[in-house]
């Protein structure tokens, strides 16, 4: 009798360990496939005109070397011309937000008056979709026209991203072009892209990403719903004692 009780206790402990392992794997899987947390304007740090923070890499896509080089160049631009450029990366947008509305709201948060925003330029990229937007102050527009600004955001920045999410190159190229223009030099223009090549999109859209994550979560839950009841039934029917 003691041997039977001992075997029951041993198998019960093993069964509990099995359930804990299954649960841990399921939770780890859910965490792994969970979409990156959305970023709202309210989560961005407070900045003011004259602050010496030039890059906010919330998406963590820039190397320290790249971030340091960009910050050094933008700091020199501010000293030489009084014009200030900020580059921001985020992982994904809040529901209902667009890259343009986010950029506009962030610009207004940092530079709430026309005087504060006069010499400011803000470039933002959402790394989930690789969408980007730019916002410039009134006094900047005489150098960085709306046409050039849009080209920086949609051509200079986007070309390296289409080649494989090359964020370091993309933000460096965008920064270099804006620095040249805001320093009074001739606009170097956007990169030359061979339009004869049919370059396929190599990143998933937001809809594809969300759908894929949801599918994996459903599969994990279905497996748990099947395995745990079967294991419990097997245990209490004495399967572990045979």
PDB file of C-alpha atoms in Angstrom:
ATOM      1  CA  UNK A   1       0.000   0.000   0.000  1.00  0.00           C
ATOM      2  CA  UNK A   2       2.812   2.345   0.882  1.00  0.00           C
ATOM      3  CA  UNK A   3       4.454   1.626  -2.463  1.00  0.00           C
ATOM      4  CA  UNK A   4       1.220   2.440  -4.301  1.00  0.00           C
ATOM      5  CA  UNK A   5       0.807   5.701  -2.382  1.00  0.00           C
ATOM      6  CA  UNK A   6       4.418   6.529  -3.068  1.00  0.00           C
ATOM      7  CA  UNK A   7       3.915   5.898  -6.790  1.00  0.00           C
ATOM      8  CA  UNK A   8       0.765   8.028  -6.821  1.00  0.00           C
ATOM      9  CA  UNK A   9       2.575  10.871  -5.067  1.00  0.00           C
ATOM     10  CA  UNK A  10       5.509  10.610  -7.471  1.00  0.00           C
ATOM     11  CA  UNK A  11       3.343  10.585 -10.586  1.00  0.00           C
ATOM     12  CA  UNK A  12       1.203  13.402  -9.222  1.00  0.00           C
ATOM     13  CA  UNK A  13       4.279  15.559  -8.738  1.00  0.00           C
ATOM     14  CA  UNK A  14       5.427  14.664 -12.246  1.00  0.00           C
ATOM     15  CA  UNK A  15       2.012  15.514 -13.672  1.00  0.00           C
ATOM     16  CA  UNK A  16       1.996  18.893 -11.914  1.00  0.00           C
ATOM     17  CA  UNK A  17       5.452  19.574 -13.283  1.00  0.00           C
ATOM     18  CA  UNK A  18       4.218  18.697 -16.758  1.00  0.00           C
ATOM     19  CA  UNK A  19       1.317  21.124 -16.479  1.00  0.00           C
ATOM     20  CA  UNK A  20       3.606  23.861 -15.178  1.00  0.00           C
ATOM     21  CA  UNK A  21       5.987  23.290 -18.098  1.00  0.00           C
ATOM     22  CA  UNK A  22       3.146  23.472 -20.623  1.00  0.00           C
ATOM     23  CA  UNK A  23       1.857  26.662 -19.029  1.00  0.00           C
ATOM     24  CA  UNK A  24       5.324  28.236 -18.981  1.00  0.00           C
ATOM     25  CA  UNK A  25       5.880  27.414 -22.654  1.00  0.00           C
ATOM     26  CA  UNK A  26       2.482  28.834 -23.558  1.00  0.00           C
ATOM     27  CA  UNK A  27       3.122  32.058 -21.656  1.00  0.00           C
ATOM     28  CA  UNK A  28       6.564  32.427 -23.220  1.00  0.00           C
ATOM     29  CA  UNK A  29       5.043  31.955 -26.663  1.00  0.00           C
ATOM     30  CA  UNK A  30       2.361  34.547 -26.002  1.00  0.00           C
ATOM     31  CA  UNK A  31       4.959  37.050 -24.825  1.00  0.00           C
ATOM     32  CA  UNK A  32       7.136  36.363 -27.861  1.00  0.00           C
ATOM     33  CA  UNK A  33       4.350  36.959 -30.364  1.00  0.00           C
ATOM     34  CA  UNK A  34       2.745  39.892 -28.564  1.00  0.00           C
ATOM     35  CA  UNK A  35       2.943  43.019 -30.735  1.00  0.00           C
ATOM     36  CA  UNK A  36       5.340  45.761 -29.724  1.00  0.00           C
ATOM     37  CA  UNK A  37       3.799  48.276 -27.375  1.00  0.00           C
ATOM     38  CA  UNK A  38       2.304  51.275 -29.107  1.00  0.00           C
ATOM     39  CA  UNK A  39       3.829  54.689 -28.496  1.00  0.00           C
ATOM     40  CA  UNK A  40       1.701  57.726 -27.757  1.00  0.00           C
ATOM     41  CA  UNK A  41       2.768  61.368 -27.830  1.00  0.00           C
ATOM     42  CA  UNK A  42       2.181  61.507 -24.072  1.00  0.00           C
ATOM     43  CA  UNK A  43       4.989  58.943 -23.627  1.00  0.00           C
ATOM     44  CA  UNK A  44       7.577  61.084 -25.359  1.00  0.00           C
ATOM     45  CA  UNK A  45       9.993  62.995 -23.115  1.00  0.00           C
ATOM     46  CA  UNK A  46       9.623  66.746 -22.732  1.00  0.00           C
ATOM     47  CA  UNK A  47      11.869  68.821 -24.975  1.00  0.00           C
ATOM     48  CA  UNK A  48      12.194  72.529 -25.625  1.00  0.00           C
ATOM     49  CA  UNK A  49      13.855  74.690 -28.238  1.00  0.00           C
ATOM     50  CA  UNK A  50      17.556  74.820 -27.451  1.00  0.00           C
ATOM     51  CA  UNK A  51      17.695  71.420 -25.736  1.00  0.00           C
ATOM     52  CA  UNK A  52      20.648  69.358 -26.906  1.00  0.00           C
ATOM     53  CA  UNK A  53      18.768  66.114 -27.467  1.00  0.00           C
ATOM     54  CA  UNK A  54      18.765  65.451 -31.192  1.00  0.00           C
ATOM     55  CA  UNK A  55      17.697  61.812 -31.483  1.00  0.00           C
ATOM     56  CA  UNK A  56      15.140  59.739 -29.596  1.00  0.00           C
ATOM     57  CA  UNK A  57      15.505  56.140 -30.689  1.00  0.00           C
ATOM     58  CA  UNK A  58      12.469  54.688 -28.934  1.00  0.00           C
ATOM     59  CA  UNK A  59      12.406  51.760 -31.393  1.00  0.00           C
ATOM     60  CA  UNK A  60      16.063  50.965 -30.632  1.00  0.00           C
ATOM     61  CA  UNK A  61      17.086  50.578 -34.270  1.00  0.00           C
ATOM     62  CA  UNK A  62      20.170  52.815 -34.277  1.00  0.00           C
ATOM     63  CA  UNK A  63      23.675  51.790 -33.298  1.00  0.00           C
ATOM     64  CA  UNK A  64      25.473  53.873 -30.692  1.00  0.00           C
ATOM     65  CA  UNK A  65      27.977  54.951 -33.327  1.00  0.00           C
ATOM     66  CA  UNK A  66      25.282  56.164 -35.712  1.00  0.00           C
ATOM     67  CA  UNK A  67      23.339  57.937 -32.981  1.00  0.00           C
ATOM     68  CA  UNK A  68      26.526  59.622 -31.765  1.00  0.00           C
ATOM     69  CA  UNK A  69      27.546  60.756 -35.249  1.00  0.00           C
ATOM     70  CA  UNK A  70      24.099  62.135 -36.041  1.00  0.00           C
ATOM     71  CA  UNK A  71      23.866  63.966 -32.720  1.00  0.00           C
ATOM     72  CA  UNK A  72      27.317  65.495 -33.219  1.00  0.00           C
ATOM     73  CA  UNK A  73      26.426  66.718 -36.714  1.00  0.00           C
ATOM     74  CA  UNK A  74      23.052  68.144 -35.638  1.00  0.00           C
ATOM     75  CA  UNK A  75      24.649  69.854 -32.665  1.00  0.00           C
ATOM     76  CA  UNK A  76      27.133  71.549 -34.988  1.00  0.00           C
ATOM     77  CA  UNK A  77      24.269  72.602 -37.262  1.00  0.00           C
ATOM     78  CA  UNK A  78      22.560  74.292 -34.311  1.00  0.00           C
ATOM     79  CA  UNK A  79      25.767  76.145 -33.386  1.00  0.00           C
ATOM     80  CA  UNK A  80      26.419  77.307 -36.943  1.00  0.00           C
ATOM     81  CA  UNK A  81      22.907  78.255 -38.049  1.00  0.00           C
ATOM     82  CA  UNK A  82      20.492  78.198 -35.101  1.00  0.00           C
ATOM     83  CA  UNK A  83      18.427  75.575 -36.928  1.00  0.00           C
ATOM     84  CA  UNK A  84      17.543  72.478 -34.918  1.00  0.00           C
ATOM     85  CA  UNK A  85      16.636  69.005 -36.229  1.00  0.00           C
ATOM     86  CA  UNK A  86      15.225  66.127 -34.175  1.00  0.00           C
ATOM     87  CA  UNK A  87      14.964  62.522 -35.352  1.00  0.00           C
ATOM     88  CA  UNK A  88      12.534  60.159 -33.630  1.00  0.00           C
ATOM     89  CA  UNK A  89      11.917  56.431 -34.090  1.00  0.00           C
ATOM     90  CA  UNK A  90       8.948  54.630 -32.556  1.00  0.00           C
ATOM     91  CA  UNK A  91       7.919  50.958 -32.597  1.00  0.00           C
ATOM     92  CA  UNK A  92       4.278  51.443 -33.529  1.00  0.00           C
ATOM     93  CA  UNK A  93       1.480  53.992 -33.331  1.00  0.00           C
ATOM     94  CA  UNK A  94      -1.485  54.061 -30.996  1.00  0.00           C
ATOM     95  CA  UNK A  95      -4.763  52.815 -32.472  1.00  0.00           C
ATOM     96  CA  UNK A  96      -6.322  55.487 -34.679  1.00  0.00           C
ATOM     97  CA  UNK A  97      -3.108  57.522 -34.873  1.00  0.00           C
ATOM     98  CA  UNK A  98      -1.282  58.180 -38.141  1.00  0.00           C
ATOM     99  CA  UNK A  99       2.363  59.022 -38.609  1.00  0.00           C
ATOM    100  CA  UNK A 100       1.359  62.526 -39.723  1.00  0.00           C
ATOM    101  CA  UNK A 101      -0.933  63.181 -36.750  1.00  0.00           C
ATOM    102  CA  UNK A 102       1.681  61.805 -34.329  1.00  0.00           C
ATOM    103  CA  UNK A 103       4.397  64.038 -35.794  1.00  0.00           C
ATOM    104  CA  UNK A 104       2.149  67.095 -35.685  1.00  0.00           C
ATOM    105  CA  UNK A 105       1.136  66.480 -32.069  1.00  0.00           C
ATOM    106  CA  UNK A 106       4.720  65.842 -30.977  1.00  0.00           C
ATOM    107  CA  UNK A 107       5.905  69.038 -32.677  1.00  0.00           C
ATOM    108  CA  UNK A 108       3.198  71.010 -30.876  1.00  0.00           C
ATOM    109  CA  UNK A 109       4.067  69.354 -27.569  1.00  0.00           C
ATOM    110  CA  UNK A 110       7.726  70.276 -27.824  1.00  0.00           C
ATOM    111  CA  UNK A 111       7.287  73.674 -29.457  1.00  0.00           C
ATOM    112  CA  UNK A 112       3.854  75.020 -28.476  1.00  0.00           C
ATOM    113  CA  UNK A 113       4.363  78.551 -29.797  1.00  0.00           C
ATOM    114  CA  UNK A 114       5.319  79.774 -33.300  1.00  0.00           C
ATOM    115  CA  UNK A 115       8.419  81.413 -31.817  1.00  0.00           C
ATOM    116  CA  UNK A 116       9.646  78.181 -30.241  1.00  0.00           C
ATOM    117  CA  UNK A 117       9.007  76.145 -33.378  1.00  0.00           C
ATOM    118  CA  UNK A 118      10.312  78.672 -35.899  1.00  0.00           C
ATOM    119  CA  UNK A 119      13.737  77.052 -36.396  1.00  0.00           C
ATOM    120  CA  UNK A 120      12.709  73.458 -35.678  1.00  0.00           C
ATOM    121  CA  UNK A 121      12.515  70.370 -37.895  1.00  0.00           C
ATOM    122  CA  UNK A 122      11.087  67.058 -36.680  1.00  0.00           C
ATOM    123  CA  UNK A 123      11.400  63.774 -38.595  1.00  0.00           C
ATOM    124  CA  UNK A 124       9.594  60.675 -37.263  1.00  0.00           C
ATOM    125  CA  UNK A 125       9.592  57.055 -38.484  1.00  0.00           C
ATOM    126  CA  UNK A 126       7.338  54.221 -37.296  1.00  0.00           C
ATOM    127  CA  UNK A 127       9.423  51.042 -37.594  1.00  0.00           C
ATOM    128  CA  UNK A 128       6.433  48.690 -37.672  1.00  0.00           C
ATOM    129  CA  UNK A 129       5.215  50.033 -41.022  1.00  0.00           C
ATOM    130  CA  UNK A 130       8.282  52.141 -41.966  1.00  0.00           C
ATOM    131  CA  UNK A 131       5.985  55.113 -42.528  1.00  0.00           C
ATOM    132  CA  UNK A 132       7.617  58.484 -41.937  1.00  0.00           C
ATOM    133  CA  UNK A 133       6.619  62.138 -41.642  1.00  0.00           C
ATOM    134  CA  UNK A 134       8.313  65.497 -41.248  1.00  0.00           C
ATOM    135  CA  UNK A 135       7.258  68.810 -39.704  1.00  0.00           C
ATOM    136  CA  UNK A 136       9.129  72.107 -40.069  1.00  0.00           C
ATOM    137  CA  UNK A 137       8.906  75.521 -38.419  1.00  0.00           C
ATOM    138  CA  UNK A 138       8.028  78.722 -40.257  1.00  0.00           C
ATOM    139  CA  UNK A 139      11.562  80.161 -40.489  1.00  0.00           C
ATOM    140  CA  UNK A 140      12.962  76.860 -41.749  1.00  0.00           C
ATOM    141  CA  UNK A 141      10.692  76.774 -44.785  1.00  0.00           C
ATOM    142  CA  UNK A 142      12.738  79.384 -46.636  1.00  0.00           C
ATOM    143  CA  UNK A 143      15.562  76.825 -46.860  1.00  0.00           C
ATOM    144  CA  UNK A 144      13.858  73.469 -46.328  1.00  0.00           C
ATOM    145  CA  UNK A 145      10.839  73.931 -48.566  1.00  0.00           C
ATOM    146  CA  UNK A 146       7.779  71.721 -48.280  1.00  0.00           C
ATOM    147  CA  UNK A 147       8.848  69.913 -51.455  1.00  0.00           C
ATOM    148  CA  UNK A 148      12.362  69.179 -50.177  1.00  0.00           C
ATOM    149  CA  UNK A 149      11.087  68.215 -46.719  1.00  0.00           C
ATOM    150  CA  UNK A 150       8.650  65.729 -48.219  1.00  0.00           C
ATOM    151  CA  UNK A 151      11.399  64.321 -50.421  1.00  0.00           C
ATOM    152  CA  UNK A 152      13.623  63.821 -47.368  1.00  0.00           C
ATOM    153  CA  UNK A 153      10.902  61.882 -45.540  1.00  0.00           C
ATOM    154  CA  UNK A 154       9.584  59.878 -48.478  1.00  0.00           C
ATOM    155  CA  UNK A 155      12.646  59.383 -50.696  1.00  0.00           C
ATOM    156  CA  UNK A 156      15.935  59.925 -48.862  1.00  0.00           C
ATOM    157  CA  UNK A 157      14.766  58.146 -45.721  1.00  0.00           C
ATOM    158  CA  UNK A 158      12.706  55.484 -47.448  1.00  0.00           C
ATOM    159  CA  UNK A 159      15.252  54.245 -50.014  1.00  0.00           C
ATOM    160  CA  UNK A 160      17.462  52.367 -47.482  1.00  0.00           C
ATOM    161  CA  UNK A 161      14.402  51.031 -45.677  1.00  0.00           C
ATOM    162  CA  UNK A 162      13.091  49.444 -48.862  1.00  0.00           C
ATOM    163  CA  UNK A 163      16.455  47.730 -49.273  1.00  0.00           C
ATOM    164  CA  UNK A 164      16.069  45.879 -45.982  1.00  0.00           C
ATOM    165  CA  UNK A 165      15.242  48.099 -42.996  1.00  0.00           C
ATOM    166  CA  UNK A 166      18.608  49.881 -43.032  1.00  0.00           C
ATOM    167  CA  UNK A 167      17.704  52.384 -40.330  1.00  0.00           C
ATOM    168  CA  UNK A 168      21.240  53.564 -39.620  1.00  0.00           C
ATOM    169  CA  UNK A 169      21.814  54.477 -43.246  1.00  0.00           C
ATOM    170  CA  UNK A 170      18.302  55.883 -43.686  1.00  0.00           C
ATOM    171  CA  UNK A 171      18.506  58.319 -40.786  1.00  0.00           C
ATOM    172  CA  UNK A 172      22.105  59.244 -41.542  1.00  0.00           C
ATOM    173  CA  UNK A 173      21.249  60.041 -45.168  1.00  0.00           C
ATOM    174  CA  UNK A 174      18.191  62.064 -44.134  1.00  0.00           C
ATOM    175  CA  UNK A 175      20.205  63.946 -41.530  1.00  0.00           C
ATOM    176  CA  UNK A 176      23.048  64.713 -43.954  1.00  0.00           C
ATOM    177  CA  UNK A 177      20.663  66.058 -46.580  1.00  0.00           C
ATOM    178  CA  UNK A 178      18.805  68.289 -44.102  1.00  0.00           C
ATOM    179  CA  UNK A 179      22.079  69.591 -42.656  1.00  0.00           C
ATOM    180  CA  UNK A 180      23.300  70.550 -46.127  1.00  0.00           C
ATOM    181  CA  UNK A 181      20.081  72.376 -47.009  1.00  0.00           C
ATOM    182  CA  UNK A 182      19.707  74.095 -43.618  1.00  0.00           C
ATOM    183  CA  UNK A 183      23.322  75.244 -43.840  1.00  0.00           C
ATOM    184  CA  UNK A 184      22.554  77.101 -47.063  1.00  0.00           C
ATOM    185  CA  UNK A 185      24.221  74.600 -49.372  1.00  0.00           C
ATOM    186  CA  UNK A 186      22.696  73.239 -52.558  1.00  0.00           C
ATOM    187  CA  UNK A 187      20.215  70.429 -52.039  1.00  0.00           C
ATOM    188  CA  UNK A 188      22.024  67.146 -52.823  1.00  0.00           C
ATOM    189  CA  UNK A 189      18.642  65.657 -53.738  1.00  0.00           C
ATOM    190  CA  UNK A 190      17.247  62.195 -53.086  1.00  0.00           C
ATOM    191  CA  UNK A 191      19.220  59.021 -53.798  1.00  0.00           C
ATOM    192  CA  UNK A 192      19.096  57.627 -57.300  1.00  0.00           C
ATOM    193  CA  UNK A 193      16.933  54.520 -57.345  1.00  0.00           C
ATOM    194  CA  UNK A 194      16.848  52.060 -60.230  1.00  0.00           C
ATOM    195  CA  UNK A 195      13.116  52.023 -60.946  1.00  0.00           C
ATOM    196  CA  UNK A 196      13.557  49.284 -63.547  1.00  0.00           C
ATOM    197  CA  UNK A 197      13.935  46.759 -60.762  1.00  0.00           C
ATOM    198  CA  UNK A 198      10.784  45.246 -59.301  1.00  0.00           C
ATOM    199  CA  UNK A 199      11.729  45.296 -55.632  1.00  0.00           C
ATOM    200  CA  UNK A 200       9.328  43.228 -53.568  1.00  0.00           C
ATOM    201  CA  UNK A 201       8.267  44.442 -50.155  1.00  0.00           C
ATOM    202  CA  UNK A 202      10.335  42.636 -47.519  1.00  0.00           C
ATOM    203  CA  UNK A 203       8.428  43.730 -44.436  1.00  0.00           C
ATOM    204  CA  UNK A 204       4.937  42.893 -43.259  1.00  0.00           C
ATOM    205  CA  UNK A 205       2.215  45.478 -43.086  1.00  0.00           C
ATOM    206  CA  UNK A 206       0.606  46.258 -39.735  1.00  0.00           C
ATOM    207  CA  UNK A 207      -2.427  44.210 -40.728  1.00  0.00           C
ATOM    208  CA  UNK A 208      -0.301  41.190 -41.677  1.00  0.00           C
ATOM    209  CA  UNK A 209       1.690  41.425 -38.453  1.00  0.00           C
ATOM    210  CA  UNK A 210      -1.396  41.654 -36.255  1.00  0.00           C
ATOM    211  CA  UNK A 211      -3.076  38.760 -38.114  1.00  0.00           C
ATOM    212  CA  UNK A 212      -0.017  36.534 -37.754  1.00  0.00           C
ATOM    213  CA  UNK A 213       0.247  37.224 -34.047  1.00  0.00           C
ATOM    214  CA  UNK A 214      -3.433  36.499 -33.503  1.00  0.00           C
ATOM    215  CA  UNK A 215      -3.142  33.186 -35.360  1.00  0.00           C
ATOM    216  CA  UNK A 216      -0.262  31.992 -33.197  1.00  0.00           C
ATOM    217  CA  UNK A 217      -2.083  32.979 -30.011  1.00  0.00           C
ATOM    218  CA  UNK A 218      -5.186  31.046 -31.090  1.00  0.00           C
ATOM    219  CA  UNK A 219      -3.114  27.955 -31.907  1.00  0.00           C
ATOM    220  CA  UNK A 220      -1.389  28.050 -28.514  1.00  0.00           C
ATOM    221  CA  UNK A 221      -4.709  28.363 -26.697  1.00  0.00           C
ATOM    222  CA  UNK A 222      -6.200  25.478 -28.706  1.00  0.00           C
ATOM    223  CA  UNK A 223      -3.237  23.257 -27.844  1.00  0.00           C
ATOM    224  CA  UNK A 224      -3.606  24.069 -24.159  1.00  0.00           C
ATOM    225  CA  UNK A 225      -7.347  23.459 -24.283  1.00  0.00           C
ATOM    226  CA  UNK A 226      -6.716  20.017 -25.799  1.00  0.00           C
ATOM    227  CA  UNK A 227      -3.608  18.798 -23.970  1.00  0.00           C
ATOM    228  CA  UNK A 228      -4.473  19.796 -20.402  1.00  0.00           C
ATOM    229  CA  UNK A 229      -7.927  18.094 -20.222  1.00  0.00           C
ATOM    230  CA  UNK A 230      -6.528  14.939 -21.877  1.00  0.00           C
ATOM    231  CA  UNK A 231      -3.596  14.795 -19.493  1.00  0.00           C
ATOM    232  CA  UNK A 232      -5.887  15.342 -16.513  1.00  0.00           C
ATOM    233  CA  UNK A 233      -8.257  12.586 -17.658  1.00  0.00           C
ATOM    234  CA  UNK A 234      -5.379  10.192 -18.258  1.00  0.00           C
ATOM    235  CA  UNK A 235      -3.979  10.859 -14.805  1.00  0.00           C
ATOM    236  CA  UNK A 236      -7.210  10.309 -12.915  1.00  0.00           C
ATOM    237  CA  UNK A 237      -8.011   7.179 -14.923  1.00  0.00           C
ATOM    238  CA  UNK A 238      -4.844   5.672 -13.546  1.00  0.00           C
ATOM    239  CA  UNK A 239      -2.781   5.958 -16.692  1.00  0.00           C
ATOM    240  CA  UNK A 240       0.233   7.032 -14.739  1.00  0.00           C
ATOM    241  CA  UNK A 241      -0.023   3.983 -12.483  1.00  0.00           C
ATOM    242  CA  UNK A 242       0.277   1.370 -15.201  1.00  0.00           C
TER     243      UNK A 242
END
